[in-house]
PDB file of C-alpha atoms in Angstrom:
ATOM      1  CA  UNK A  25     -21.034 -73.959 -39.109  1.00  0.00           C
ATOM      2  CA  UNK A  26     -19.087 -70.716 -38.812  1.00  0.00           C
ATOM      3  CA  UNK A  27     -20.727 -69.908 -35.525  1.00  0.00           C
ATOM      4  CA  UNK A  28     -19.764 -73.272 -34.046  1.00  0.00           C
ATOM      5  CA  UNK A  29     -16.204 -72.752 -35.255  1.00  0.00           C
ATOM      6  CA  UNK A  30     -16.107 -69.357 -33.533  1.00  0.00           C
ATOM      7  CA  UNK A  31     -17.428 -70.907 -30.330  1.00  0.00           C
ATOM      8  CA  UNK A  32     -14.689 -73.521 -30.425  1.00  0.00           C
ATOM      9  CA  UNK A  33     -11.922 -70.995 -31.103  1.00  0.00           C
ATOM     10  CA  UNK A  34     -11.404 -69.957 -27.442  1.00  0.00           C
ATOM     11  CA  UNK A  35     -11.085 -73.607 -26.455  1.00  0.00           C
ATOM     12  CA  UNK A  36      -8.526 -74.080 -29.185  1.00  0.00           C
ATOM     13  CA  UNK A  37      -6.530 -71.082 -27.942  1.00  0.00           C
ATOM     14  CA  UNK A  38      -6.723 -72.349 -24.346  1.00  0.00           C
ATOM     15  CA  UNK A  39      -5.560 -75.802 -25.446  1.00  0.00           C
ATOM     16  CA  UNK A  40      -2.553 -74.473 -27.343  1.00  0.00           C
ATOM     17  CA  UNK A  41      -1.584 -72.074 -24.538  1.00  0.00           C
ATOM     18  CA  UNK A  42      -2.046 -74.806 -21.913  1.00  0.00           C
ATOM     19  CA  UNK A  43       0.128 -77.164 -23.921  1.00  0.00           C
ATOM     20  CA  UNK A  44       2.806 -74.499 -24.172  1.00  0.00           C
ATOM     21  CA  UNK A  45       2.783 -73.785 -20.451  1.00  0.00           C
ATOM     22  CA  UNK A  46       2.883 -77.503 -19.662  1.00  0.00           C
ATOM     23  CA  UNK A  47       5.949 -77.914 -21.873  1.00  0.00           C
ATOM     24  CA  UNK A  48       7.614 -74.939 -20.120  1.00  0.00           C
ATOM     25  CA  UNK A  49       6.867 -76.414 -16.688  1.00  0.00           C
ATOM     26  CA  UNK A  50       8.192 -79.830 -17.714  1.00  0.00           C
ATOM     27  CA  UNK A  51      11.407 -78.339 -19.021  1.00  0.00           C
ATOM     28  CA  UNK A  52      11.743 -76.202 -15.927  1.00  0.00           C
ATOM     29  CA  UNK A  53      11.396 -79.272 -13.706  1.00  0.00           C
ATOM     30  CA  UNK A  54      13.934 -81.120 -15.817  1.00  0.00           C
ATOM     31  CA  UNK A  55      16.318 -78.186 -15.379  1.00  0.00           C
ATOM     32  CA  UNK A  56      16.662 -77.467 -19.087  1.00  0.00           C
ATOM     33  CA  UNK A  57      14.742 -74.203 -18.938  1.00  0.00           C
ATOM     34  CA  UNK A  58      15.108 -71.283 -16.564  1.00  0.00           C
ATOM     35  CA  UNK A  59      12.685 -68.400 -17.147  1.00  0.00           C
ATOM     36  CA  UNK A  60      14.905 -66.113 -15.071  1.00  0.00           C
ATOM     37  CA  UNK A  61      18.093 -67.205 -16.801  1.00  0.00           C
ATOM     38  CA  UNK A  62      20.203 -64.491 -18.371  1.00  0.00           C
ATOM     39  CA  UNK A  63      22.027 -65.941 -21.391  1.00  0.00           C
ATOM     40  CA  UNK A  64      25.777 -65.276 -21.343  1.00  0.00           C
ATOM     41  CA  UNK A  65      27.141 -63.009 -24.056  1.00  0.00           C
ATOM     42  CA  UNK A  66      30.601 -64.531 -23.619  1.00  0.00           C
ATOM     43  CA  UNK A  67      29.912 -67.985 -25.060  1.00  0.00           C
ATOM     44  CA  UNK A  68      32.329 -68.664 -27.954  1.00  0.00           C
ATOM     45  CA  UNK A  69      33.974 -65.296 -27.390  1.00  0.00           C
ATOM     46  CA  UNK A  70      37.362 -64.500 -25.878  1.00  0.00           C
ATOM     47  CA  UNK A  71      37.594 -63.721 -22.186  1.00  0.00           C
ATOM     48  CA  UNK A  72      37.252 -59.961 -21.591  1.00  0.00           C
ATOM     49  CA  UNK A  73      40.695 -58.479 -20.923  1.00  0.00           C
ATOM     50  CA  UNK A  74      41.298 -57.970 -17.227  1.00  0.00           C
ATOM     51  CA  UNK A  75      44.058 -57.813 -14.694  1.00  0.00           C
ATOM     52  CA  UNK A  76      43.311 -58.551 -11.070  1.00  0.00           C
ATOM     53  CA  UNK A  77      45.590 -59.207  -8.134  1.00  0.00           C
ATOM     54  CA  UNK A  78      46.235 -62.947  -8.564  1.00  0.00           C
ATOM     55  CA  UNK A  79      45.008 -63.456 -12.137  1.00  0.00           C
ATOM     56  CA  UNK A  80      44.960 -61.757 -15.538  1.00  0.00           C
ATOM     57  CA  UNK A  81      43.195 -62.648 -18.773  1.00  0.00           C
ATOM     58  CA  UNK A  82      46.552 -63.567 -20.328  1.00  0.00           C
ATOM     59  CA  UNK A  83      46.859 -66.403 -17.759  1.00  0.00           C
ATOM     60  CA  UNK A  84      43.779 -68.105 -19.214  1.00  0.00           C
ATOM     61  CA  UNK A  85      45.600 -69.596 -22.193  1.00  0.00           C
ATOM     62  CA  UNK A  86      47.428 -72.796 -22.964  1.00  0.00           C
ATOM     63  CA  UNK A  87      45.053 -75.249 -21.317  1.00  0.00           C
ATOM     64  CA  UNK A  88      41.331 -75.389 -20.539  1.00  0.00           C
ATOM     65  CA  UNK A  89      40.468 -73.998 -17.116  1.00  0.00           C
ATOM     66  CA  UNK A  90      37.393 -73.372 -15.032  1.00  0.00           C
ATOM     67  CA  UNK A  91      36.919 -69.893 -13.605  1.00  0.00           C
ATOM     68  CA  UNK A  92      34.650 -69.745 -10.589  1.00  0.00           C
ATOM     69  CA  UNK A  93      33.278 -66.488  -9.180  1.00  0.00           C
ATOM     70  CA  UNK A  94      32.463 -66.888  -5.496  1.00  0.00           C
ATOM     71  CA  UNK A  95      32.250 -64.991  -2.210  1.00  0.00           C
ATOM     72  CA  UNK A  96      32.439 -65.847   1.451  1.00  0.00           C
ATOM     73  CA  UNK A  97      29.070 -64.139   2.007  1.00  0.00           C
ATOM     74  CA  UNK A  98      27.367 -66.328  -0.579  1.00  0.00           C
ATOM     75  CA  UNK A  99      25.359 -69.220   0.830  1.00  0.00           C
ATOM     76  CA  UNK A 100      25.095 -71.283  -2.409  1.00  0.00           C
ATOM     77  CA  UNK A 101      28.925 -71.105  -2.568  1.00  0.00           C
ATOM     78  CA  UNK A 102      29.038 -73.202   0.613  1.00  0.00           C
ATOM     79  CA  UNK A 103      26.752 -75.725  -1.040  1.00  0.00           C
ATOM     80  CA  UNK A 104      29.011 -75.767  -4.086  1.00  0.00           C
ATOM     81  CA  UNK A 105      32.289 -76.137  -2.172  1.00  0.00           C
ATOM     82  CA  UNK A 106      32.337 -79.980  -1.999  1.00  0.00           C
ATOM     83  CA  UNK A 107      31.641 -80.222  -5.755  1.00  0.00           C
ATOM     84  CA  UNK A 108      34.591 -77.915  -6.455  1.00  0.00           C
ATOM     85  CA  UNK A 109      36.812 -79.949  -4.126  1.00  0.00           C
ATOM     86  CA  UNK A 110      35.845 -83.091  -6.083  1.00  0.00           C
ATOM     87  CA  UNK A 111      36.838 -81.320  -9.307  1.00  0.00           C
ATOM     88  CA  UNK A 112      40.171 -80.389  -7.814  1.00  0.00           C
ATOM     89  CA  UNK A 113      40.771 -83.993  -6.774  1.00  0.00           C
ATOM     90  CA  UNK A 114      39.898 -85.042 -10.330  1.00  0.00           C
ATOM     91  CA  UNK A 115      42.688 -82.762 -11.537  1.00  0.00           C
ATOM     92  CA  UNK A 116      40.513 -80.101 -13.190  1.00  0.00           C
ATOM     93  CA  UNK A 117      42.348 -76.755 -13.169  1.00  0.00           C
ATOM     94  CA  UNK A 118      40.132 -74.347 -11.284  1.00  0.00           C
ATOM     95  CA  UNK A 119      40.761 -70.627 -10.810  1.00  0.00           C
ATOM     96  CA  UNK A 120      38.767 -68.672  -8.259  1.00  0.00           C
ATOM     97  CA  UNK A 121      37.758 -65.012  -8.378  1.00  0.00           C
ATOM     98  CA  UNK A 122      36.522 -63.693  -5.033  1.00  0.00           C
ATOM     99  CA  UNK A 123      33.701 -61.248  -5.845  1.00  0.00           C
ATOM    100  CA  UNK A 124      33.260 -58.221  -3.558  1.00  0.00           C
ATOM    101  CA  UNK A 125      34.791 -60.035  -0.649  1.00  0.00           C
ATOM    102  CA  UNK A 126      37.206 -58.869   2.015  1.00  0.00           C
ATOM    103  CA  UNK A 127      40.484 -60.822   1.664  1.00  0.00           C
ATOM    104  CA  UNK A 128      40.362 -61.974   5.319  1.00  0.00           C
ATOM    105  CA  UNK A 129      36.805 -63.233   4.840  1.00  0.00           C
ATOM    106  CA  UNK A 130      37.758 -65.082   1.634  1.00  0.00           C
ATOM    107  CA  UNK A 131      40.727 -66.703   3.331  1.00  0.00           C
ATOM    108  CA  UNK A 132      38.594 -67.770   6.306  1.00  0.00           C
ATOM    109  CA  UNK A 133      35.984 -69.213   3.923  1.00  0.00           C
ATOM    110  CA  UNK A 134      38.627 -71.224   2.068  1.00  0.00           C
ATOM    111  CA  UNK A 135      40.211 -72.610   5.214  1.00  0.00           C
ATOM    112  CA  UNK A 136      36.785 -73.622   6.491  1.00  0.00           C
ATOM    113  CA  UNK A 137      35.259 -75.175   3.350  1.00  0.00           C
ATOM    114  CA  UNK A 138      38.461 -76.200   1.573  1.00  0.00           C
ATOM    115  CA  UNK A 139      40.473 -74.406  -1.097  1.00  0.00           C
ATOM    116  CA  UNK A 140      39.828 -75.938  -4.534  1.00  0.00           C
ATOM    117  CA  UNK A 141      41.591 -73.184  -6.488  1.00  0.00           C
ATOM    118  CA  UNK A 142      44.907 -73.511  -8.271  1.00  0.00           C
ATOM    119  CA  UNK A 143      44.930 -69.701  -8.405  1.00  0.00           C
ATOM    120  CA  UNK A 144      42.951 -67.123  -6.535  1.00  0.00           C
ATOM    121  CA  UNK A 145      42.111 -63.611  -7.702  1.00  0.00           C
ATOM    122  CA  UNK A 146      40.288 -60.880  -5.844  1.00  0.00           C
ATOM    123  CA  UNK A 147      37.738 -58.598  -7.485  1.00  0.00           C
ATOM    124  CA  UNK A 148      36.948 -56.357  -4.553  1.00  0.00           C
ATOM    125  CA  UNK A 149      35.088 -53.609  -6.514  1.00  0.00           C
ATOM    126  CA  UNK A 150      33.285 -56.193  -8.650  1.00  0.00           C
ATOM    127  CA  UNK A 151      34.111 -54.272 -11.814  1.00  0.00           C
ATOM    128  CA  UNK A 152      35.760 -57.140 -13.735  1.00  0.00           C
ATOM    129  CA  UNK A 153      32.735 -59.281 -12.916  1.00  0.00           C
ATOM    130  CA  UNK A 154      30.509 -56.821 -14.821  1.00  0.00           C
ATOM    131  CA  UNK A 155      32.732 -57.211 -17.906  1.00  0.00           C
ATOM    132  CA  UNK A 156      32.073 -60.943 -17.643  1.00  0.00           C
ATOM    133  CA  UNK A 157      28.333 -60.299 -17.432  1.00  0.00           C
ATOM    134  CA  UNK A 158      28.141 -61.769 -13.949  1.00  0.00           C
ATOM    135  CA  UNK A 159      24.626 -61.708 -12.498  1.00  0.00           C
ATOM    136  CA  UNK A 160      25.495 -63.146  -9.101  1.00  0.00           C
ATOM    137  CA  UNK A 161      27.699 -65.628  -7.281  1.00  0.00           C
ATOM    138  CA  UNK A 162      28.513 -68.403  -7.760  1.00  0.00           C
ATOM    139  CA  UNK A 163      29.035 -68.555 -11.506  1.00  0.00           C
ATOM    140  CA  UNK A 164      31.424 -70.883 -13.292  1.00  0.00           C
ATOM    141  CA  UNK A 165      32.973 -70.480 -16.746  1.00  0.00           C
ATOM    142  CA  UNK A 166      34.877 -72.975 -18.878  1.00  0.00           C
ATOM    143  CA  UNK A 167      37.697 -71.356 -20.876  1.00  0.00           C
ATOM    144  CA  UNK A 168      39.385 -73.374 -23.607  1.00  0.00           C
ATOM    145  CA  UNK A 169      43.131 -73.395 -24.395  1.00  0.00           C
ATOM    146  CA  UNK A 170      42.753 -70.387 -26.706  1.00  0.00           C
ATOM    147  CA  UNK A 171      41.100 -68.266 -24.053  1.00  0.00           C
ATOM    148  CA  UNK A 172      37.598 -68.664 -25.527  1.00  0.00           C
ATOM    149  CA  UNK A 173      34.648 -69.019 -23.146  1.00  0.00           C
ATOM    150  CA  UNK A 174      32.826 -72.256 -23.941  1.00  0.00           C
ATOM    151  CA  UNK A 175      30.343 -72.725 -21.129  1.00  0.00           C
ATOM    152  CA  UNK A 176      28.807 -70.920 -18.183  1.00  0.00           C
ATOM    153  CA  UNK A 177      26.923 -72.254 -15.196  1.00  0.00           C
ATOM    154  CA  UNK A 178      24.843 -69.929 -13.013  1.00  0.00           C
ATOM    155  CA  UNK A 179      24.380 -70.877  -9.371  1.00  0.00           C
ATOM    156  CA  UNK A 180      26.045 -73.667  -7.419  1.00  0.00           C
ATOM    157  CA  UNK A 181      27.609 -76.422  -9.523  1.00  0.00           C
ATOM    158  CA  UNK A 182      25.865 -79.721  -8.862  1.00  0.00           C
ATOM    159  CA  UNK A 183      27.318 -83.217  -9.328  1.00  0.00           C
ATOM    160  CA  UNK A 184      24.611 -83.746 -12.003  1.00  0.00           C
ATOM    161  CA  UNK A 185      25.730 -80.666 -13.929  1.00  0.00           C
ATOM    162  CA  UNK A 186      29.339 -81.836 -13.710  1.00  0.00           C
ATOM    163  CA  UNK A 187      28.606 -85.287 -15.174  1.00  0.00           C
ATOM    164  CA  UNK A 188      25.971 -84.205 -17.690  1.00  0.00           C
ATOM    165  CA  UNK A 189      27.503 -80.990 -19.017  1.00  0.00           C
ATOM    166  CA  UNK A 190      30.971 -80.207 -17.749  1.00  0.00           C
ATOM    167  CA  UNK A 191      32.739 -83.547 -18.194  1.00  0.00           C
ATOM    168  CA  UNK A 192      31.808 -83.974 -21.883  1.00  0.00           C
ATOM    169  CA  UNK A 193      32.983 -80.407 -22.528  1.00  0.00           C
ATOM    170  CA  UNK A 194      36.232 -80.956 -20.641  1.00  0.00           C
ATOM    171  CA  UNK A 195      36.875 -84.028 -22.819  1.00  0.00           C
ATOM    172  CA  UNK A 196      36.067 -82.098 -25.972  1.00  0.00           C
ATOM    173  CA  UNK A 197      38.335 -79.143 -25.182  1.00  0.00           C
ATOM    174  CA  UNK A 198      41.120 -81.152 -23.458  1.00  0.00           C
TER     175      UNK A 198
ATOM    176  CA  UNK B  29      -5.643 -45.090  21.473  1.00  0.00           C
ATOM    177  CA  UNK B  30      -4.258 -41.655  20.692  1.00  0.00           C
ATOM    178  CA  UNK B  31      -0.754 -43.113  20.829  1.00  0.00           C
ATOM    179  CA  UNK B  32      -1.668 -45.745  18.244  1.00  0.00           C
ATOM    180  CA  UNK B  33      -3.221 -43.096  16.017  1.00  0.00           C
ATOM    181  CA  UNK B  34      -0.130 -40.923  16.282  1.00  0.00           C
ATOM    182  CA  UNK B  35       2.058 -43.917  15.437  1.00  0.00           C
ATOM    183  CA  UNK B  36      -0.033 -44.712  12.360  1.00  0.00           C
ATOM    184  CA  UNK B  37       0.236 -41.113  11.205  1.00  0.00           C
ATOM    185  CA  UNK B  38       3.995 -41.142  11.690  1.00  0.00           C
ATOM    186  CA  UNK B  39       4.285 -44.399   9.750  1.00  0.00           C
ATOM    187  CA  UNK B  40       2.283 -42.862   6.901  1.00  0.00           C
ATOM    188  CA  UNK B  41       4.760 -39.998   6.840  1.00  0.00           C
ATOM    189  CA  UNK B  42       7.627 -42.498   6.541  1.00  0.00           C
ATOM    190  CA  UNK B  43       6.528 -43.555   3.050  1.00  0.00           C
ATOM    191  CA  UNK B  44       9.036 -41.491   1.076  1.00  0.00           C
ATOM    192  CA  UNK B  45      11.862 -43.121   3.038  1.00  0.00           C
ATOM    193  CA  UNK B  46      11.369 -46.228   0.872  1.00  0.00           C
ATOM    194  CA  UNK B  47      12.898 -44.436  -2.088  1.00  0.00           C
ATOM    195  CA  UNK B  48      16.376 -45.911  -2.247  1.00  0.00           C
ATOM    196  CA  UNK B  49      17.980 -43.257  -4.395  1.00  0.00           C
ATOM    197  CA  UNK B  50      21.046 -42.015  -2.574  1.00  0.00           C
ATOM    198  CA  UNK B  51      21.688 -38.314  -3.249  1.00  0.00           C
ATOM    199  CA  UNK B  52      25.427 -39.028  -3.061  1.00  0.00           C
ATOM    200  CA  UNK B  53      25.078 -41.134  -6.214  1.00  0.00           C
ATOM    201  CA  UNK B  54      23.634 -38.321  -8.306  1.00  0.00           C
ATOM    202  CA  UNK B  55      25.712 -36.379 -10.809  1.00  0.00           C
ATOM    203  CA  UNK B  56      26.258 -32.699  -9.916  1.00  0.00           C
ATOM    204  CA  UNK B  57      24.905 -31.546 -13.290  1.00  0.00           C
ATOM    205  CA  UNK B  58      21.087 -31.869 -13.193  1.00  0.00           C
ATOM    206  CA  UNK B  59      20.826 -32.305 -16.978  1.00  0.00           C
ATOM    207  CA  UNK B  60      23.345 -35.157 -16.941  1.00  0.00           C
ATOM    208  CA  UNK B  61      21.650 -36.708 -13.918  1.00  0.00           C
ATOM    209  CA  UNK B  62      18.291 -36.607 -15.728  1.00  0.00           C
ATOM    210  CA  UNK B  63      19.874 -38.383 -18.681  1.00  0.00           C
ATOM    211  CA  UNK B  64      21.441 -41.001 -16.414  1.00  0.00           C
ATOM    212  CA  UNK B  65      18.038 -41.633 -14.790  1.00  0.00           C
ATOM    213  CA  UNK B  66      16.384 -41.919 -18.208  1.00  0.00           C
ATOM    214  CA  UNK B  67      19.001 -44.484 -19.287  1.00  0.00           C
ATOM    215  CA  UNK B  68      18.827 -46.379 -16.006  1.00  0.00           C
ATOM    216  CA  UNK B  69      15.068 -46.701 -16.217  1.00  0.00           C
ATOM    217  CA  UNK B  70      15.464 -48.616 -19.477  1.00  0.00           C
ATOM    218  CA  UNK B  71      17.897 -51.114 -17.963  1.00  0.00           C
ATOM    219  CA  UNK B  72      16.864 -54.226 -16.109  1.00  0.00           C
ATOM    220  CA  UNK B  73      18.384 -55.084 -12.773  1.00  0.00           C
ATOM    221  CA  UNK B  74      19.929 -58.535 -13.275  1.00  0.00           C
ATOM    222  CA  UNK B  75      19.199 -59.539  -9.678  1.00  0.00           C
ATOM    223  CA  UNK B  76      15.544 -58.551  -9.213  1.00  0.00           C
ATOM    224  CA  UNK B  77      14.807 -58.670 -12.953  1.00  0.00           C
ATOM    225  CA  UNK B  78      11.458 -56.883 -12.924  1.00  0.00           C
ATOM    226  CA  UNK B  79      12.886 -53.632 -11.622  1.00  0.00           C
ATOM    227  CA  UNK B  80      15.013 -51.138 -13.464  1.00  0.00           C
ATOM    228  CA  UNK B  81      18.475 -50.444 -12.096  1.00  0.00           C
ATOM    229  CA  UNK B  82      17.183 -47.025 -11.011  1.00  0.00           C
ATOM    230  CA  UNK B  83      14.542 -48.661  -8.804  1.00  0.00           C
ATOM    231  CA  UNK B  84      16.511 -51.580  -7.492  1.00  0.00           C
ATOM    232  CA  UNK B  85      18.281 -51.760  -4.159  1.00  0.00           C
ATOM    233  CA  UNK B  86      20.577 -54.580  -5.274  1.00  0.00           C
ATOM    234  CA  UNK B  87      24.342 -54.143  -5.052  1.00  0.00           C
ATOM    235  CA  UNK B  88      24.855 -54.952  -8.712  1.00  0.00           C
ATOM    236  CA  UNK B  89      22.214 -52.381  -9.693  1.00  0.00           C
ATOM    237  CA  UNK B  90      24.076 -49.744  -7.703  1.00  0.00           C
ATOM    238  CA  UNK B  91      27.315 -50.633  -9.495  1.00  0.00           C
ATOM    239  CA  UNK B  92      25.543 -50.382 -12.853  1.00  0.00           C
ATOM    240  CA  UNK B  93      24.012 -47.022 -11.882  1.00  0.00           C
ATOM    241  CA  UNK B  94      27.502 -45.773 -11.074  1.00  0.00           C
ATOM    242  CA  UNK B  95      28.850 -46.996 -14.426  1.00  0.00           C
ATOM    243  CA  UNK B  96      25.987 -45.330 -16.295  1.00  0.00           C
ATOM    244  CA  UNK B  97      26.743 -42.054 -14.520  1.00  0.00           C
ATOM    245  CA  UNK B  98      30.483 -42.302 -15.189  1.00  0.00           C
ATOM    246  CA  UNK B  99      29.808 -42.823 -18.873  1.00  0.00           C
ATOM    247  CA  UNK B 100      27.236 -40.023 -19.062  1.00  0.00           C
ATOM    248  CA  UNK B 101      29.700 -37.680 -17.354  1.00  0.00           C
ATOM    249  CA  UNK B 102      32.344 -38.788 -19.878  1.00  0.00           C
ATOM    250  CA  UNK B 103      30.058 -37.526 -22.637  1.00  0.00           C
ATOM    251  CA  UNK B 104      28.808 -40.819 -24.078  1.00  0.00           C
ATOM    252  CA  UNK B 105      25.426 -40.841 -25.794  1.00  0.00           C
ATOM    253  CA  UNK B 106      22.431 -42.780 -24.426  1.00  0.00           C
ATOM    254  CA  UNK B 107      22.788 -45.256 -27.269  1.00  0.00           C
ATOM    255  CA  UNK B 108      26.469 -45.854 -26.475  1.00  0.00           C
ATOM    256  CA  UNK B 109      25.830 -46.419 -22.773  1.00  0.00           C
ATOM    257  CA  UNK B 110      23.060 -48.913 -23.466  1.00  0.00           C
ATOM    258  CA  UNK B 111      25.186 -50.678 -26.098  1.00  0.00           C
ATOM    259  CA  UNK B 112      27.966 -51.020 -23.509  1.00  0.00           C
ATOM    260  CA  UNK B 113      25.618 -52.866 -21.165  1.00  0.00           C
ATOM    261  CA  UNK B 114      24.027 -54.948 -23.920  1.00  0.00           C
ATOM    262  CA  UNK B 115      27.536 -56.131 -24.904  1.00  0.00           C
ATOM    263  CA  UNK B 116      27.895 -57.594 -21.403  1.00  0.00           C
ATOM    264  CA  UNK B 117      24.413 -58.744 -20.487  1.00  0.00           C
ATOM    265  CA  UNK B 118      22.663 -59.096 -23.841  1.00  0.00           C
ATOM    266  CA  UNK B 119      19.324 -57.652 -24.831  1.00  0.00           C
ATOM    267  CA  UNK B 120      17.940 -59.152 -21.633  1.00  0.00           C
ATOM    268  CA  UNK B 121      19.242 -56.072 -19.821  1.00  0.00           C
ATOM    269  CA  UNK B 122      16.927 -53.824 -21.829  1.00  0.00           C
ATOM    270  CA  UNK B 123      13.469 -53.406 -20.339  1.00  0.00           C
ATOM    271  CA  UNK B 124      12.333 -52.237 -23.790  1.00  0.00           C
ATOM    272  CA  UNK B 125      13.358 -54.993 -26.193  1.00  0.00           C
ATOM    273  CA  UNK B 126      14.631 -53.923 -29.642  1.00  0.00           C
ATOM    274  CA  UNK B 127      12.702 -54.663 -32.831  1.00  0.00           C
ATOM    275  CA  UNK B 128      14.337 -57.700 -34.475  1.00  0.00           C
ATOM    276  CA  UNK B 129      13.431 -61.173 -35.753  1.00  0.00           C
ATOM    277  CA  UNK B 130      13.292 -62.675 -32.271  1.00  0.00           C
ATOM    278  CA  UNK B 131      10.886 -60.004 -31.029  1.00  0.00           C
ATOM    279  CA  UNK B 132       8.751 -59.781 -34.168  1.00  0.00           C
ATOM    280  CA  UNK B 133       5.813 -61.559 -32.531  1.00  0.00           C
ATOM    281  CA  UNK B 134       6.119 -59.383 -29.423  1.00  0.00           C
ATOM    282  CA  UNK B 135       6.065 -56.079 -31.306  1.00  0.00           C
ATOM    283  CA  UNK B 136       3.605 -57.417 -33.873  1.00  0.00           C
ATOM    284  CA  UNK B 137       1.061 -58.571 -31.290  1.00  0.00           C
ATOM    285  CA  UNK B 138      -0.958 -55.292 -31.250  1.00  0.00           C
ATOM    286  CA  UNK B 139      -1.272 -55.437 -35.041  1.00  0.00           C
ATOM    287  CA  UNK B 140      -2.217 -59.123 -34.852  1.00  0.00           C
ATOM    288  CA  UNK B 141      -4.836 -58.426 -32.172  1.00  0.00           C
ATOM    289  CA  UNK B 142      -6.280 -55.590 -34.266  1.00  0.00           C
ATOM    290  CA  UNK B 143      -6.402 -57.832 -37.344  1.00  0.00           C
ATOM    291  CA  UNK B 144      -8.072 -60.637 -35.400  1.00  0.00           C
ATOM    292  CA  UNK B 145     -10.657 -58.233 -33.960  1.00  0.00           C
ATOM    293  CA  UNK B 146     -11.301 -56.651 -37.361  1.00  0.00           C
ATOM    294  CA  UNK B 147     -11.668 -60.096 -38.914  1.00  0.00           C
ATOM    295  CA  UNK B 148     -14.176 -61.123 -36.243  1.00  0.00           C
ATOM    296  CA  UNK B 149     -16.234 -57.963 -36.852  1.00  0.00           C
ATOM    297  CA  UNK B 150     -16.228 -58.528 -40.617  1.00  0.00           C
ATOM    298  CA  UNK B 151     -17.244 -62.165 -40.158  1.00  0.00           C
ATOM    299  CA  UNK B 152     -20.104 -61.219 -37.821  1.00  0.00           C
ATOM    300  CA  UNK B 153     -21.320 -58.615 -40.357  1.00  0.00           C
ATOM    301  CA  UNK B 154     -21.305 -61.052 -43.225  1.00  0.00           C
ATOM    302  CA  UNK B 155     -23.278 -63.632 -41.270  1.00  0.00           C
ATOM    303  CA  UNK B 156     -25.975 -61.199 -40.228  1.00  0.00           C
ATOM    304  CA  UNK B 157     -29.351 -62.441 -41.641  1.00  0.00           C
ATOM    305  CA  UNK B 158     -30.754 -60.422 -44.578  1.00  0.00           C
ATOM    306  CA  UNK B 159     -33.502 -57.896 -43.687  1.00  0.00           C
ATOM    307  CA  UNK B 160     -37.029 -59.372 -44.162  1.00  0.00           C
ATOM    308  CA  UNK B 161     -38.727 -58.536 -47.494  1.00  0.00           C
ATOM    309  CA  UNK B 162     -41.300 -55.717 -47.425  1.00  0.00           C
ATOM    310  CA  UNK B 163     -44.887 -56.669 -46.572  1.00  0.00           C
ATOM    311  CA  UNK B 164     -47.135 -57.838 -49.412  1.00  0.00           C
ATOM    312  CA  UNK B 165     -50.490 -56.124 -50.062  1.00  0.00           C
ATOM    313  CA  UNK B 166     -52.410 -58.943 -48.326  1.00  0.00           C
ATOM    314  CA  UNK B 167     -50.157 -58.751 -45.265  1.00  0.00           C
ATOM    315  CA  UNK B 168     -50.591 -54.968 -45.133  1.00  0.00           C
ATOM    316  CA  UNK B 169     -54.406 -55.348 -45.159  1.00  0.00           C
ATOM    317  CA  UNK B 170     -54.227 -57.958 -42.398  1.00  0.00           C
ATOM    318  CA  UNK B 171     -52.024 -55.668 -40.342  1.00  0.00           C
ATOM    319  CA  UNK B 172     -54.441 -52.776 -40.755  1.00  0.00           C
ATOM    320  CA  UNK B 173     -57.336 -55.002 -39.654  1.00  0.00           C
ATOM    321  CA  UNK B 174     -55.466 -56.056 -36.538  1.00  0.00           C
ATOM    322  CA  UNK B 175     -54.571 -52.462 -35.667  1.00  0.00           C
ATOM    323  CA  UNK B 176     -58.117 -51.191 -36.282  1.00  0.00           C
ATOM    324  CA  UNK B 177     -59.579 -53.772 -33.903  1.00  0.00           C
ATOM    325  CA  UNK B 178     -57.983 -52.054 -30.892  1.00  0.00           C
TER     326      UNK B 178
END
């Protein structure tokens, strides 16, 4: 009896592990799980104090805004540009922070792909971005009227992410 | 043929050139630099993720290396420098995760493996069949007969 149980144990372990991996894969395909994702430390915390040419942390109060880190050298930012333009047309206040980007290059990028930003800041050394815990561009943050970070999206914003995640949050914090 | 051989030898010599560490980045004080390297080796590069910031060639890793060195030069302790980065990137930035509830299973796994192995050994011992009883007098006689026949 015991011996048979011991023989079955490896199969049991394999079954449980296989089930776990399958669940991870499913969630990864559904986009609800990213094994490489770095969780943001800013969620439900105030924006780190900063002052950049074009934008300071004190400007992020009074109404909910989206802050989008981008760069002209960033390919996913091109992919994201139409989604941001749609947000602008929908009247969502969007502030841009150009990450490690030459001003001329940023300006050329915006005239080519459209300028969705109500305000534009430049973080040439990329130092403010580190205070935000930025891992790459593009990244988008939702700041509520009290200057508290409520949401972060890593990588290009997709229309699906906007309808499924951003719009409900914008309604909640409006 | 000789040209190819020479080329191969030269390429073998080029190995150390893969080290990305830029001497201009290093702190002038060797003791401080050693500390900065020791801290950097415990910090994950957020771009390549399985490399430390000391090993990574990513831009962000270089910025983080510079920040670590600035803070070391300013006299901050290793713990303070790491806490500064954890405040921004979370425990994910540490290549050596801290011991806490979320990592209990991770740090406990060697103990668990040892317990499982020990349990298996104990179980195998208990199930070992009992040694056969000593031979009876009749069996001993029969054995002697068999041995004597040869």
